[in-house]
Amino acid sequence: MKKMIIAGAALATLGMVPSSALFASDEVLELKRRLDLLENRVEAAPRPEAEKSSITKGLAFGGLVEVEANYQDPSDSKATSDLTLATLELGLEAKVNPWLTAYGVLLYEQGENSENILVEQAYIRMKSESSPFFAEVGRLTQSFGSFESSMISDPMTLELGESKLHASVKAGYEADGITGSLSVFKGDVQKAGESEINSLVAAFSWQKEVDSFRYGFGASWTNNMADTDGLQDGFTDKKTTDFVGGWSANAIAGYGAFELRGEYLGACDSFTDGEYGGKQPSAWSVEAGYDFEAPFSLAVRYEGADDFETNDSRYAAALGWEVAEGAGLAFEYQRAENKADTADTDTFTMQLAMEF
């Protein structure tokens, strides 16, 4: 089934994942978060074959622009405010034949990656419509963690566990609501004295929908938790004496306009060196959302972390409004309650976004 967007298609561009995100097509599930939004958008507007030249035939494009204003009020210092181009994202899909497709996503985020445009994903996908098996080769976002959310801000599980920008080889299976995959890549964090392709990510998910009731669960594992984007800078020269594995589990249940989801992600054991030596980082998140009949949606989230950054817990609420088709406005309040030696912080964010 096609993806249903919270309060309409526009709110997907706000980073607000639709209530049926886990129950979309298997291909959308595998492409993950941002790339799936771009692909769905361009697939939803096919052009007659007669209007396509030999060059553009099989090509589809999409984009996303997000502008954010935020106000932060720490308990121990003066409040600050900012206005940023949070996201400019351009996506390409090139279908060579029914079983061979290339994907690419260029990403710009103000204040990130030295203000440069980043090749976030670029890979070739091989899958026949008659077979449930697939293979992907290129730069991929690893399938470690789910990170589904209907908020503007990212969940703490994503901040800890997301792993991007690795050239990888992935093989998997997807059919009847079941998706499983195994990928191998060369992680940025390596064992001392080594420089090898030695990092793995395995993932599994299952979803089902019966009338207005939907439910599902998923799990993932990596042998190199230190290589996640949230942890790798804590290791000197990105070297470690030994790999520590990581795992995640997530579940979702929804009925009609209401949805509840939760996720846990953490290291399997304590690290032996680096900034996290003797620590076992973990994060969890619980979120609920409701879609009103009018073009509005409401979501609330409560989350926490151990041995990771400064947050003991955070809670937040977000209201989304579909301004027009393909454009949305969202408001979010977040309260971060931090460890004893770090100030608590209130953050207000407004985001205007458009997809095309």
PDB file of N, CA, C and O in Angstrom, residues 259-326:
ATOM      1  N   GLU A 259      -1.283   5.812  17.047  1.00  0.00           N
ATOM      2  CA  GLU A 259      -0.135   4.915  16.901  1.00  0.00           C
ATOM      3  C   GLU A 259       0.801   5.048  18.090  1.00  0.00           C
ATOM      4  O   GLU A 259       1.019   6.144  18.621  1.00  0.00           O
ATOM      5  N   LEU A 260       1.369   3.922  18.496  1.00  0.00           N
ATOM      6  CA  LEU A 260       2.339   3.870  19.588  1.00  0.00           C
ATOM      7  C   LEU A 260       3.549   3.081  19.114  1.00  0.00           C
ATOM      8  O   LEU A 260       3.404   2.004  18.519  1.00  0.00           O
ATOM      9  N   ARG A 261       4.760   3.609  19.354  1.00  0.00           N
ATOM     10  CA  ARG A 261       5.987   2.915  18.960  1.00  0.00           C
ATOM     11  C   ARG A 261       7.060   3.085  20.021  1.00  0.00           C
ATOM     12  O   ARG A 261       7.050   4.052  20.785  1.00  0.00           O
ATOM     13  N   GLY A 262       7.978   2.135  20.066  1.00  0.00           N
ATOM     14  CA  GLY A 262       9.072   2.218  21.011  1.00  0.00           C
ATOM     15  C   GLY A 262      10.314   1.538  20.462  1.00  0.00           C
ATOM     16  O   GLY A 262      10.220   0.657  19.588  1.00  0.00           O
ATOM     17  N   GLU A 263      11.490   1.969  20.953  1.00  0.00           N
ATOM     18  CA  GLU A 263      12.742   1.387  20.484  1.00  0.00           C
ATOM     19  C   GLU A 263      13.791   1.455  21.581  1.00  0.00           C
ATOM     20  O   GLU A 263      13.841   2.411  22.358  1.00  0.00           O
ATOM     21  N   TYR A 264      14.642   0.418  21.616  1.00  0.00           N
ATOM     22  CA  TYR A 264      15.821   0.382  22.482  1.00  0.00           C
ATOM     23  C   TYR A 264      17.030   0.072  21.619  1.00  0.00           C
ATOM     24  O   TYR A 264      16.960  -0.776  20.714  1.00  0.00           O
ATOM     25  N   LEU A 265      18.157   0.735  21.899  1.00  0.00           N
ATOM     26  CA  LEU A 265      19.395   0.488  21.166  1.00  0.00           C
ATOM     27  C   LEU A 265      20.562   0.669  22.128  1.00  0.00           C
ATOM     28  O   LEU A 265      20.601   1.643  22.897  1.00  0.00           O
ATOM     29  N   GLY A 266      21.510  -0.269  22.095  1.00  0.00           N
ATOM     30  CA  GLY A 266      22.636  -0.130  23.005  1.00  0.00           C
ATOM     31  C   GLY A 266      23.759  -1.100  22.703  1.00  0.00           C
ATOM     32  O   GLY A 266      23.638  -2.010  21.864  1.00  0.00           O
ATOM     33  N   ALA A 267      24.870  -0.905  23.392  1.00  0.00           N
ATOM     34  CA  ALA A 267      26.032  -1.784  23.265  1.00  0.00           C
ATOM     35  C   ALA A 267      25.768  -3.089  24.002  1.00  0.00           C
ATOM     36  O   ALA A 267      25.072  -3.115  25.029  1.00  0.00           O
ATOM     37  N   CYS A 268      26.361  -4.171  23.502  1.00  0.00           N
ATOM     38  CA  CYS A 268      26.188  -5.481  24.133  1.00  0.00           C
ATOM     39  C   CYS A 268      27.041  -5.622  25.386  1.00  0.00           C
ATOM     40  O   CYS A 268      26.747  -6.462  26.247  1.00  0.00           O
ATOM     41  N   ASP A 269      28.095  -4.829  25.491  1.00  0.00           N
ATOM     42  CA  ASP A 269      29.014  -4.915  26.618  1.00  0.00           C
ATOM     43  C   ASP A 269      29.676  -3.553  26.809  1.00  0.00           C
ATOM     44  O   ASP A 269      29.498  -2.644  25.985  1.00  0.00           O
ATOM     45  N   SER A 270      30.465  -3.407  27.853  1.00  0.00           N
ATOM     46  CA  SER A 270      31.182  -2.159  28.089  1.00  0.00           C
ATOM     47  C   SER A 270      32.399  -2.062  27.177  1.00  0.00           C
ATOM     48  O   SER A 270      33.058  -3.074  26.892  1.00  0.00           O
ATOM     49  N   PHE A 271      32.710  -0.836  26.736  1.00  0.00           N
ATOM     50  CA  PHE A 271      33.920  -0.620  25.953  1.00  0.00           C
ATOM     51  C   PHE A 271      35.146  -0.696  26.862  1.00  0.00           C
ATOM     52  O   PHE A 271      35.080  -0.397  28.060  1.00  0.00           O
ATOM     53  N   THR A 272      36.254  -1.083  26.250  1.00  0.00           N
ATOM     54  CA  THR A 272      37.481  -1.242  27.027  1.00  0.00           C
ATOM     55  C   THR A 272      38.433  -0.066  26.891  1.00  0.00           C
ATOM     56  O   THR A 272      39.418   0.014  27.630  1.00  0.00           O
ATOM     57  N   ASP A 273      38.180   0.842  25.961  1.00  0.00           N
ATOM     58  CA  ASP A 273      39.091   1.966  25.754  1.00  0.00           C
ATOM     59  C   ASP A 273      38.334   3.154  25.178  1.00  0.00           C
ATOM     60  O   ASP A 273      37.119   3.108  25.000  1.00  0.00           O
ATOM     61  N   GLY A 274      39.066   4.238  24.907  1.00  0.00           N
ATOM     62  CA  GLY A 274      38.456   5.435  24.357  1.00  0.00           C
ATOM     63  C   GLY A 274      37.653   6.204  25.392  1.00  0.00           C
ATOM     64  O   GLY A 274      37.664   5.904  26.592  1.00  0.00           O
ATOM     65  N   GLU A 275      36.949   7.210  24.913  1.00  0.00           N
ATOM     66  CA  GLU A 275      36.128   8.049  25.786  1.00  0.00           C
ATOM     67  C   GLU A 275      35.078   7.244  26.537  1.00  0.00           C
ATOM     68  O   GLU A 275      34.655   7.615  27.632  1.00  0.00           O
ATOM     69  N   TYR A 276      34.647   6.135  25.946  1.00  0.00           N
ATOM     70  CA  TYR A 276      33.587   5.325  26.542  1.00  0.00           C
ATOM     71  C   TYR A 276      34.136   4.088  27.254  1.00  0.00           C
ATOM     72  O   TYR A 276      33.390   3.145  27.526  1.00  0.00           O
ATOM     73  N   GLY A 277      35.440   4.080  27.563  1.00  0.00           N
ATOM     74  CA  GLY A 277      36.024   2.975  28.291  1.00  0.00           C
ATOM     75  C   GLY A 277      35.313   2.747  29.621  1.00  0.00           C
ATOM     76  O   GLY A 277      35.106   3.681  30.396  1.00  0.00           O
ATOM     77  N   GLY A 278      34.890   1.515  29.877  1.00  0.00           N
ATOM     78  CA  GLY A 278      34.150   1.187  31.089  1.00  0.00           C
ATOM     79  C   GLY A 278      32.677   1.525  31.031  1.00  0.00           C
ATOM     80  O   GLY A 278      31.945   1.290  31.999  1.00  0.00           O
ATOM     81  N   LYS A 279      32.217   2.064  29.911  1.00  0.00           N
ATOM     82  CA  LYS A 279      30.812   2.450  29.766  1.00  0.00           C
ATOM     83  C   LYS A 279      30.108   1.544  28.739  1.00  0.00           C
ATOM     84  O   LYS A 279      30.736   1.005  27.841  1.00  0.00           O
ATOM     85  N   GLN A 280      28.796   1.455  28.883  1.00  0.00           N
ATOM     86  CA  GLN A 280      27.962   0.661  27.982  1.00  0.00           C
ATOM     87  C   GLN A 280      26.811   1.549  27.492  1.00  0.00           C
ATOM     88  O   GLN A 280      25.717   1.514  28.032  1.00  0.00           O
ATOM     89  N   PRO A 281      27.046   2.368  26.457  1.00  0.00           N
ATOM     90  CA  PRO A 281      26.035   3.340  26.006  1.00  0.00           C
ATOM     91  C   PRO A 281      24.747   2.669  25.537  1.00  0.00           C
ATOM     92  O   PRO A 281      24.777   1.610  24.880  1.00  0.00           O
ATOM     93  N   SER A 282      23.638   3.318  25.849  1.00  0.00           N
ATOM     94  CA  SER A 282      22.333   2.826  25.388  1.00  0.00           C
ATOM     95  C   SER A 282      21.355   3.994  25.345  1.00  0.00           C
ATOM     96  O   SER A 282      21.563   5.024  25.984  1.00  0.00           O
ATOM     97  N   ALA A 283      20.281   3.819  24.581  1.00  0.00           N
ATOM     98  CA  ALA A 283      19.227   4.834  24.485  1.00  0.00           C
ATOM     99  C   ALA A 283      17.900   4.149  24.213  1.00  0.00           C
ATOM    100  O   ALA A 283      17.858   3.057  23.632  1.00  0.00           O
ATOM    101  N   TRP A 284      16.836   4.796  24.618  1.00  0.00           N
ATOM    102  CA  TRP A 284      15.499   4.262  24.394  1.00  0.00           C
ATOM    103  C   TRP A 284      14.532   5.407  24.093  1.00  0.00           C
ATOM    104  O   TRP A 284      14.785   6.558  24.419  1.00  0.00           O
ATOM    105  N   SER A 285      13.423   5.063  23.450  1.00  0.00           N
ATOM    106  CA  SER A 285      12.446   6.084  23.064  1.00  0.00           C
ATOM    107  C   SER A 285      11.060   5.461  22.984  1.00  0.00           C
ATOM    108  O   SER A 285      10.896   4.344  22.477  1.00  0.00           O
ATOM    109  N   VAL A 286      10.075   6.173  23.517  1.00  0.00           N
ATOM    110  CA  VAL A 286       8.665   5.777  23.413  1.00  0.00           C
ATOM    111  C   VAL A 286       7.892   6.968  22.858  1.00  0.00           C
ATOM    112  O   VAL A 286       8.040   8.093  23.354  1.00  0.00           O
ATOM    113  N   GLU A 287       7.058   6.721  21.856  1.00  0.00           N
ATOM    114  CA  GLU A 287       6.371   7.828  21.180  1.00  0.00           C
ATOM    115  C   GLU A 287       4.942   7.437  20.821  1.00  0.00           C
ATOM    116  O   GLU A 287       4.663   6.300  20.458  1.00  0.00           O
ATOM    117  N   ALA A 288       4.048   8.397  20.926  1.00  0.00           N
ATOM    118  CA  ALA A 288       2.646   8.195  20.543  1.00  0.00           C
ATOM    119  C   ALA A 288       2.217   9.337  19.625  1.00  0.00           C
ATOM    120  O   ALA A 288       2.675  10.471  19.768  1.00  0.00           O
ATOM    121  N   GLY A 289       1.344   9.023  18.666  1.00  0.00           N
ATOM    122  CA  GLY A 289       0.881  10.034  17.724  1.00  0.00           C
ATOM    123  C   GLY A 289      -0.574   9.849  17.368  1.00  0.00           C
ATOM    124  O   GLY A 289      -1.126   8.745  17.461  1.00  0.00           O
ATOM    125  N   TYR A 290      -1.203  10.959  16.956  1.00  0.00           N
ATOM    126  CA  TYR A 290      -2.607  10.915  16.554  1.00  0.00           C
ATOM    127  C   TYR A 290      -2.815  11.848  15.376  1.00  0.00           C
ATOM    128  O   TYR A 290      -2.356  12.999  15.390  1.00  0.00           O
ATOM    129  N   ASP A 291      -3.525  11.370  14.342  1.00  0.00           N
ATOM    130  CA  ASP A 291      -3.863  12.169  13.167  1.00  0.00           C
ATOM    131  C   ASP A 291      -5.311  12.627  13.268  1.00  0.00           C
ATOM    132  O   ASP A 291      -6.229  11.796  13.315  1.00  0.00           O
ATOM    133  N   PHE A 292      -5.520  13.926  13.300  1.00  0.00           N
ATOM    134  CA  PHE A 292      -6.875  14.459  13.329  1.00  0.00           C
ATOM    135  C   PHE A 292      -7.480  14.442  11.927  1.00  0.00           C
ATOM    136  O   PHE A 292      -6.764  14.385  10.925  1.00  0.00           O
ATOM    137  N   GLU A 293      -8.821  14.533  11.847  1.00  0.00           N
ATOM    138  CA  GLU A 293      -9.483  14.579  10.551  1.00  0.00           C
ATOM    139  C   GLU A 293      -9.106  15.859   9.810  1.00  0.00           C
ATOM    140  O   GLU A 293      -8.960  15.859   8.593  1.00  0.00           O
ATOM    141  N   ALA A 294      -8.978  16.955  10.527  1.00  0.00           N
ATOM    142  CA  ALA A 294      -8.487  18.194   9.924  1.00  0.00           C
ATOM    143  C   ALA A 294      -7.002  18.016   9.611  1.00  0.00           C
ATOM    144  O   ALA A 294      -6.377  17.059  10.073  1.00  0.00           O
ATOM    145  N   PRO A 295      -6.393  18.919   8.836  1.00  0.00           N
ATOM    146  CA  PRO A 295      -4.985  18.723   8.436  1.00  0.00           C
ATOM    147  C   PRO A 295      -3.995  19.013   9.571  1.00  0.00           C
ATOM    148  O   PRO A 295      -3.106  19.843   9.455  1.00  0.00           O
ATOM    149  N   PHE A 296      -4.206  18.348  10.726  1.00  0.00           N
ATOM    150  CA  PHE A 296      -3.328  18.511  11.872  1.00  0.00           C
ATOM    151  C   PHE A 296      -2.943  17.147  12.425  1.00  0.00           C
ATOM    152  O   PHE A 296      -3.686  16.164  12.285  1.00  0.00           O
ATOM    153  N   SER A 297      -1.781  17.079  13.062  1.00  0.00           N
ATOM    154  CA  SER A 297      -1.357  15.862  13.749  1.00  0.00           C
ATOM    155  C   SER A 297      -0.655  16.248  15.036  1.00  0.00           C
ATOM    156  O   SER A 297      -0.087  17.343  15.158  1.00  0.00           O
ATOM    157  N   LEU A 298      -0.693  15.353  16.005  1.00  0.00           N
ATOM    158  CA  LEU A 298      -0.075  15.594  17.299  1.00  0.00           C
ATOM    159  C   LEU A 298       0.776  14.387  17.673  1.00  0.00           C
ATOM    160  O   LEU A 298       0.360  13.234  17.473  1.00  0.00           O
ATOM    161  N   ALA A 299       1.977  14.624  18.203  1.00  0.00           N
ATOM    162  CA  ALA A 299       2.849  13.539  18.636  1.00  0.00           C
ATOM    163  C   ALA A 299       3.539  13.937  19.934  1.00  0.00           C
ATOM    164  O   ALA A 299       3.852  15.110  20.146  1.00  0.00           O
ATOM    165  N   VAL A 300       3.755  12.943  20.799  1.00  0.00           N
ATOM    166  CA  VAL A 300       4.490  13.156  22.044  1.00  0.00           C
ATOM    167  C   VAL A 300       5.542  12.056  22.165  1.00  0.00           C
ATOM    168  O   VAL A 300       5.345  10.938  21.682  1.00  0.00           O
ATOM    169  N   ARG A 301       6.666  12.393  22.821  1.00  0.00           N
ATOM    170  CA  ARG A 301       7.754  11.420  22.948  1.00  0.00           C
ATOM    171  C   ARG A 301       8.440  11.575  24.302  1.00  0.00           C
ATOM    172  O   ARG A 301       8.631  12.687  24.785  1.00  0.00           O
ATOM    173  N   TYR A 302       8.827  10.424  24.882  1.00  0.00           N
ATOM    174  CA  TYR A 302       9.636  10.400  26.093  1.00  0.00           C
ATOM    175  C   TYR A 302      10.802   9.458  25.846  1.00  0.00           C
ATOM    176  O   TYR A 302      10.607   8.351  25.321  1.00  0.00           O
ATOM    177  N   GLU A 303      12.021   9.882  26.187  1.00  0.00           N
ATOM    178  CA  GLU A 303      13.205   9.096  25.854  1.00  0.00           C
ATOM    179  C   GLU A 303      14.308   9.346  26.870  1.00  0.00           C
ATOM    180  O   GLU A 303      14.260  10.299  27.653  1.00  0.00           O
ATOM    181  N   GLY A 304      15.305   8.466  26.831  1.00  0.00           N
ATOM    182  CA  GLY A 304      16.410   8.611  27.752  1.00  0.00           C
ATOM    183  C   GLY A 304      17.640   7.883  27.250  1.00  0.00           C
ATOM    184  O   GLY A 304      17.596   7.168  26.242  1.00  0.00           O
ATOM    185  N   ALA A 305      18.757   8.076  27.955  1.00  0.00           N
ATOM    186  CA  ALA A 305      20.016   7.439  27.573  1.00  0.00           C
ATOM    187  C   ALA A 305      20.860   7.187  28.809  1.00  0.00           C
ATOM    188  O   ALA A 305      20.729   7.890  29.825  1.00  0.00           O
ATOM    189  N   ASP A 306      21.724   6.193  28.722  1.00  0.00           N
ATOM    190  CA  ASP A 306      22.704   5.883  29.760  1.00  0.00           C
ATOM    191  C   ASP A 306      24.087   5.847  29.130  1.00  0.00           C
ATOM    192  O   ASP A 306      24.263   5.296  28.038  1.00  0.00           O
ATOM    193  N   ASP A 307      25.064   6.430  29.811  1.00  0.00           N
ATOM    194  CA  ASP A 307      26.460   6.435  29.352  1.00  0.00           C
ATOM    195  C   ASP A 307      26.616   7.059  27.969  1.00  0.00           C
ATOM    196  O   ASP A 307      27.518   6.689  27.208  1.00  0.00           O
ATOM    197  N   PHE A 308      25.740   8.014  27.631  1.00  0.00           N
ATOM    198  CA  PHE A 308      25.811   8.655  26.317  1.00  0.00           C
ATOM    199  C   PHE A 308      25.463  10.121  26.447  1.00  0.00           C
ATOM    200  O   PHE A 308      24.368  10.474  26.906  1.00  0.00           O
ATOM    201  N   GLU A 309      26.409  10.988  26.061  1.00  0.00           N
ATOM    202  CA  GLU A 309      26.244  12.434  26.129  1.00  0.00           C
ATOM    203  C   GLU A 309      25.792  12.853  27.524  1.00  0.00           C
ATOM    204  O   GLU A 309      26.193  12.270  28.521  1.00  0.00           O
ATOM    205  N   THR A 310      24.961  13.853  27.623  1.00  0.00           N
ATOM    206  CA  THR A 310      24.637  14.420  28.935  1.00  0.00           C
ATOM    207  C   THR A 310      23.189  14.218  29.350  1.00  0.00           C
ATOM    208  O   THR A 310      22.819  14.523  30.480  1.00  0.00           O
ATOM    209  N   ASN A 311      22.353  13.727  28.459  1.00  0.00           N
ATOM    210  CA  ASN A 311      20.923  13.655  28.760  1.00  0.00           C
ATOM    211  C   ASN A 311      20.565  12.444  29.609  1.00  0.00           C
ATOM    212  O   ASN A 311      20.897  11.313  29.273  1.00  0.00           O
ATOM    213  N   ASP A 312      19.894  12.695  30.720  1.00  0.00           N
ATOM    214  CA  ASP A 312      19.248  11.613  31.455  1.00  0.00           C
ATOM    215  C   ASP A 312      17.943  11.240  30.763  1.00  0.00           C
ATOM    216  O   ASP A 312      17.625  10.078  30.586  1.00  0.00           O
ATOM    217  N   SER A 313      17.179  12.276  30.391  1.00  0.00           N
ATOM    218  CA  SER A 313      15.894  12.043  29.731  1.00  0.00           C
ATOM    219  C   SER A 313      15.451  13.295  28.988  1.00  0.00           C
ATOM    220  O   SER A 313      15.895  14.408  29.289  1.00  0.00           O
ATOM    221  N   ARG A 314      14.588  13.089  28.014  1.00  0.00           N
ATOM    222  CA  ARG A 314      13.990  14.201  27.275  1.00  0.00           C
ATOM    223  C   ARG A 314      12.529  13.867  27.022  1.00  0.00           C
ATOM    224  O   ARG A 314      12.172  12.705  26.787  1.00  0.00           O
ATOM    225  N   TYR A 315      11.692  14.888  27.051  1.00  0.00           N
ATOM    226  CA  TYR A 315      10.310  14.688  26.604  1.00  0.00           C
ATOM    227  C   TYR A 315       9.929  15.849  25.703  1.00  0.00           C
ATOM    228  O   TYR A 315      10.447  16.956  25.829  1.00  0.00           O
ATOM    229  N   ALA A 316       9.025  15.560  24.753  1.00  0.00           N
ATOM    230  CA  ALA A 316       8.706  16.545  23.722  1.00  0.00           C
ATOM    231  C   ALA A 316       7.293  16.343  23.203  1.00  0.00           C
ATOM    232  O   ALA A 316       6.710  15.255  23.329  1.00  0.00           O
ATOM    233  N   ALA A 317       6.764  17.405  22.594  1.00  0.00           N
ATOM    234  CA  ALA A 317       5.460  17.357  21.930  1.00  0.00           C
ATOM    235  C   ALA A 317       5.557  18.152  20.640  1.00  0.00           C
ATOM    236  O   ALA A 317       6.248  19.180  20.588  1.00  0.00           O
ATOM    237  N   ALA A 318       4.888  17.687  19.594  1.00  0.00           N
ATOM    238  CA  ALA A 318       4.937  18.358  18.295  1.00  0.00           C
ATOM    239  C   ALA A 318       3.548  18.418  17.682  1.00  0.00           C
ATOM    240  O   ALA A 318       2.765  17.463  17.779  1.00  0.00           O
ATOM    241  N   LEU A 319       3.257  19.550  17.055  1.00  0.00           N
ATOM    242  CA  LEU A 319       2.004  19.750  16.330  1.00  0.00           C
ATOM    243  C   LEU A 319       2.340  20.042  14.878  1.00  0.00           C
ATOM    244  O   LEU A 319       3.141  20.930  14.585  1.00  0.00           O
ATOM    245  N   GLY A 320       1.745  19.293  13.948  1.00  0.00           N
ATOM    246  CA  GLY A 320       1.988  19.496  12.530  1.00  0.00           C
ATOM    247  C   GLY A 320       0.739  19.978  11.807  1.00  0.00           C
ATOM    248  O   GLY A 320      -0.388  19.600  12.154  1.00  0.00           O
ATOM    249  N   TRP A 321       0.938  20.807  10.783  1.00  0.00           N
ATOM    250  CA  TRP A 321      -0.173  21.379  10.005  1.00  0.00           C
ATOM    251  C   TRP A 321       0.180  21.328   8.535  1.00  0.00           C
ATOM    252  O   TRP A 321       1.229  21.815   8.112  1.00  0.00           O
ATOM    253  N   GLU A 322      -0.708  20.745   7.737  1.00  0.00           N
ATOM    254  CA  GLU A 322      -0.527  20.719   6.291  1.00  0.00           C
ATOM    255  C   GLU A 322      -0.973  22.060   5.717  1.00  0.00           C
ATOM    256  O   GLU A 322      -2.161  22.361   5.632  1.00  0.00           O
ATOM    257  N   VAL A 323      -0.014  22.870   5.300  1.00  0.00           N
ATOM    258  CA  VAL A 323      -0.320  24.187   4.759  1.00  0.00           C
ATOM    259  C   VAL A 323      -0.887  24.069   3.354  1.00  0.00           C
ATOM    260  O   VAL A 323      -1.853  24.755   2.995  1.00  0.00           O
ATOM    261  N   ALA A 324      -0.266  23.229   2.546  1.00  0.00           N
ATOM    262  CA  ALA A 324      -0.699  22.972   1.178  1.00  0.00           C
ATOM    263  C   ALA A 324      -0.117  21.625   0.777  1.00  0.00           C
ATOM    264  O   ALA A 324       0.729  21.063   1.477  1.00  0.00           O
ATOM    265  N   GLU A 325      -0.568  21.114  -0.360  1.00  0.00           N
ATOM    266  CA  GLU A 325      -0.031  19.835  -0.810  1.00  0.00           C
ATOM    267  C   GLU A 325       1.477  19.951  -1.022  1.00  0.00           C
ATOM    268  O   GLU A 325       1.956  20.804  -1.767  1.00  0.00           O
ATOM    269  N   GLY A 326       2.227  19.103  -0.338  1.00  0.00           N
ATOM    270  CA  GLY A 326       3.676  19.132  -0.462  1.00  0.00           C
ATOM    271  C   GLY A 326       4.367  20.128   0.442  1.00  0.00           C
ATOM    272  O   GLY A 326       5.592  20.254   0.397  1.00  0.00           O
TER     273      GLY A 326
END
